[in-house]
């Protein structure tokens, strides 16, 4: 008995009709997104859907919706020149989880020489607000 021959995932997916349609749709949306980015290079828009001549685009913040409404005629005209039959553009906010900030590093307090220089500087400065701020900074780090 021969061991079963393995196939790569793409050939397996294209053999199944429903997955083949999904792959075609994904390729079509990727091509449409590339044309949208060429038409509006300053806007980071993601193509979410394209059905019944209605294009749905999204971005990370809802403030982009106003900009999309402003440039809708320009976008429809540019996509029409590329062969896309778009009658309307809608916006959908795509909220993503915020990226975690880098962990804070523990900072070392300033050395005695630095604190002495800050104290000296506070005596030389004439501006009263800056003079007080420097004096408070020196006092905070003095033993």
CSV table of C-alpha atoms in Angstrom, one decimal:
chain,number,residue,atom,x,y,z
A,1,UNK,CA,0.0,0.0,0.0
A,2,UNK,CA,1.3,3.4,-1.0
A,3,UNK,CA,1.4,6.2,1.6
A,4,UNK,CA,-1.0,9.1,0.7
A,5,UNK,CA,0.6,11.8,-1.3
A,6,UNK,CA,0.5,15.2,0.4
A,7,UNK,CA,-0.7,18.3,-1.4
A,8,UNK,CA,0.0,21.9,-0.6
A,9,UNK,CA,-2.8,23.8,1.1
A,10,UNK,CA,-3.5,26.1,-2.0
A,11,UNK,CA,-4.1,23.2,-4.3
A,12,UNK,CA,-6.4,21.6,-1.7
A,13,UNK,CA,-8.3,24.8,-1.3
A,14,UNK,CA,-8.7,25.5,-5.0
A,15,UNK,CA,-10.1,22.0,-5.5
A,16,UNK,CA,-13.0,22.8,-3.2
A,17,UNK,CA,-15.5,25.1,-5.1
A,18,UNK,CA,-16.5,27.1,-2.1
A,19,UNK,CA,-13.0,27.8,-1.0
A,20,UNK,CA,-12.0,28.6,-4.6
A,21,UNK,CA,-14.7,31.3,-4.7
A,22,UNK,CA,-13.5,32.6,-1.4
A,23,UNK,CA,-9.9,32.8,-2.8
A,24,UNK,CA,-11.2,34.6,-5.9
A,25,UNK,CA,-13.1,37.1,-3.8
A,26,UNK,CA,-10.1,37.8,-1.6
A,27,UNK,CA,-7.9,38.4,-4.6
A,28,UNK,CA,-10.6,40.7,-6.1
A,29,UNK,CA,-10.8,42.7,-2.8
A,30,UNK,CA,-7.0,42.9,-2.6
A,31,UNK,CA,-6.9,44.3,-6.2
A,32,UNK,CA,-9.6,46.8,-5.4
A,33,UNK,CA,-7.8,47.9,-2.2
A,34,UNK,CA,-4.6,48.4,-4.3
A,35,UNK,CA,-6.6,50.7,-6.7
A,36,UNK,CA,-8.2,52.6,-3.7
A,37,UNK,CA,-4.7,53.2,-2.3
A,38,UNK,CA,-3.4,54.4,-5.6
A,39,UNK,CA,-6.4,56.7,-6.0
A,40,UNK,CA,-6.1,58.1,-2.4
A,41,UNK,CA,-2.5,57.7,-1.4
A,42,UNK,CA,-2.8,59.9,1.7
A,43,UNK,CA,-5.6,57.8,3.3
A,44,UNK,CA,-5.0,54.5,4.9
A,45,UNK,CA,-8.2,52.8,4.0
A,46,UNK,CA,-9.0,49.1,4.0
A,47,UNK,CA,-11.6,47.6,1.6
A,48,UNK,CA,-14.1,45.7,3.7
A,49,UNK,CA,-16.7,44.7,1.1
A,50,UNK,CA,-17.8,45.3,-2.5
A,51,UNK,CA,-21.3,44.2,-3.4
A,52,UNK,CA,-24.1,45.6,-5.6
A,53,UNK,CA,-21.8,48.5,-6.8
A,54,UNK,CA,-21.4,49.6,-3.2
A,55,UNK,CA,-17.9,49.8,-1.8
A,56,UNK,CA,-17.4,49.6,2.0
A,57,UNK,CA,-14.1,51.0,3.2
A,58,UNK,CA,-12.8,51.2,6.8
A,59,UNK,CA,-10.1,52.8,8.9
A,60,UNK,CA,-9.0,52.8,12.5
A,61,UNK,CA,-10.9,56.0,13.5
A,62,UNK,CA,-14.3,57.3,12.7
A,63,UNK,CA,-13.0,60.8,11.9
A,64,UNK,CA,-11.9,59.3,8.6
A,65,UNK,CA,-15.6,59.0,7.6
A,66,UNK,CA,-15.9,62.7,6.9
A,67,UNK,CA,-12.8,62.6,4.7
A,68,UNK,CA,-14.2,59.6,2.8
A,69,UNK,CA,-17.5,61.6,2.1
A,70,UNK,CA,-15.4,64.5,0.8
A,71,UNK,CA,-13.4,62.4,-1.6
A,72,UNK,CA,-16.2,60.0,-2.6
A,73,UNK,CA,-16.7,61.5,-6.1
A,74,UNK,CA,-13.0,61.5,-6.8
A,75,UNK,CA,-12.6,57.9,-5.6
A,76,UNK,CA,-15.6,56.7,-7.7
A,77,UNK,CA,-14.2,58.4,-10.8
A,78,UNK,CA,-10.7,57.0,-10.3
A,79,UNK,CA,-12.1,53.4,-9.7
A,80,UNK,CA,-14.4,53.8,-12.8
A,81,UNK,CA,-11.3,54.5,-14.9
A,82,UNK,CA,-9.8,51.3,-13.6
A,83,UNK,CA,-12.9,49.3,-14.5
A,84,UNK,CA,-14.7,49.1,-11.2
A,85,UNK,CA,-18.4,49.8,-11.3
A,86,UNK,CA,-18.8,51.7,-8.0
A,87,UNK,CA,-21.9,53.8,-7.4
A,88,UNK,CA,-21.6,54.5,-3.6
A,89,UNK,CA,-18.8,54.5,-1.0
A,90,UNK,CA,-19.7,53.8,2.6
A,91,UNK,CA,-17.4,54.0,5.6
A,92,UNK,CA,-17.1,51.5,8.5
A,93,UNK,CA,-14.9,52.2,11.5
A,94,UNK,CA,-12.4,49.4,12.2
A,95,UNK,CA,-11.5,49.6,15.8
A,96,UNK,CA,-8.5,47.6,16.8
A,97,UNK,CA,-7.1,46.9,20.2
A,98,UNK,CA,-4.5,49.6,21.1
A,99,UNK,CA,-0.9,48.5,20.9
A,100,UNK,CA,0.5,48.0,24.4
A,101,UNK,CA,3.0,50.6,25.5
A,102,UNK,CA,6.5,49.5,26.0
A,103,UNK,CA,7.1,48.6,29.6
A,104,UNK,CA,8.5,51.4,31.6
A,105,UNK,CA,12.1,51.2,32.6
A,106,UNK,CA,13.0,52.0,36.1
A,107,UNK,CA,15.0,55.3,36.0
A,108,UNK,CA,17.9,56.0,38.3
A,109,UNK,CA,17.7,59.2,40.3
A,110,UNK,CA,20.2,61.9,39.3
A,111,UNK,CA,23.6,61.8,40.9
A,112,UNK,CA,24.8,64.2,43.6
A,113,UNK,CA,26.8,66.2,41.0
A,114,UNK,CA,23.7,66.6,38.8
A,115,UNK,CA,21.6,67.8,41.7
A,116,UNK,CA,24.3,70.2,42.8
A,117,UNK,CA,24.4,71.7,39.2
A,118,UNK,CA,20.6,72.0,39.2
A,119,UNK,CA,20.8,73.8,42.5
A,120,UNK,CA,23.5,76.2,41.2
A,121,UNK,CA,21.5,76.8,38.1
A,122,UNK,CA,18.4,77.7,40.1
A,123,UNK,CA,20.4,80.4,41.8
A,124,UNK,CA,21.7,81.9,38.5
A,125,UNK,CA,18.3,81.9,36.6
A,126,UNK,CA,16.4,85.2,36.7
A,127,UNK,CA,13.0,83.9,35.6
A,128,UNK,CA,11.0,83.3,38.8
A,129,UNK,CA,8.9,80.3,37.5
A,130,UNK,CA,12.0,78.5,36.2
A,131,UNK,CA,14.0,79.4,39.3
A,132,UNK,CA,11.3,77.8,41.6
A,133,UNK,CA,11.0,74.7,39.4
A,134,UNK,CA,14.7,74.1,39.4
A,135,UNK,CA,14.9,74.6,43.2
A,136,UNK,CA,12.0,72.2,43.7
A,137,UNK,CA,13.7,69.6,41.5
A,138,UNK,CA,17.0,69.9,43.4
A,139,UNK,CA,15.2,69.7,46.7
A,140,UNK,CA,13.2,66.6,45.6
A,141,UNK,CA,16.5,64.7,44.9
A,142,UNK,CA,18.5,66.0,47.9
A,143,UNK,CA,18.9,63.3,50.6
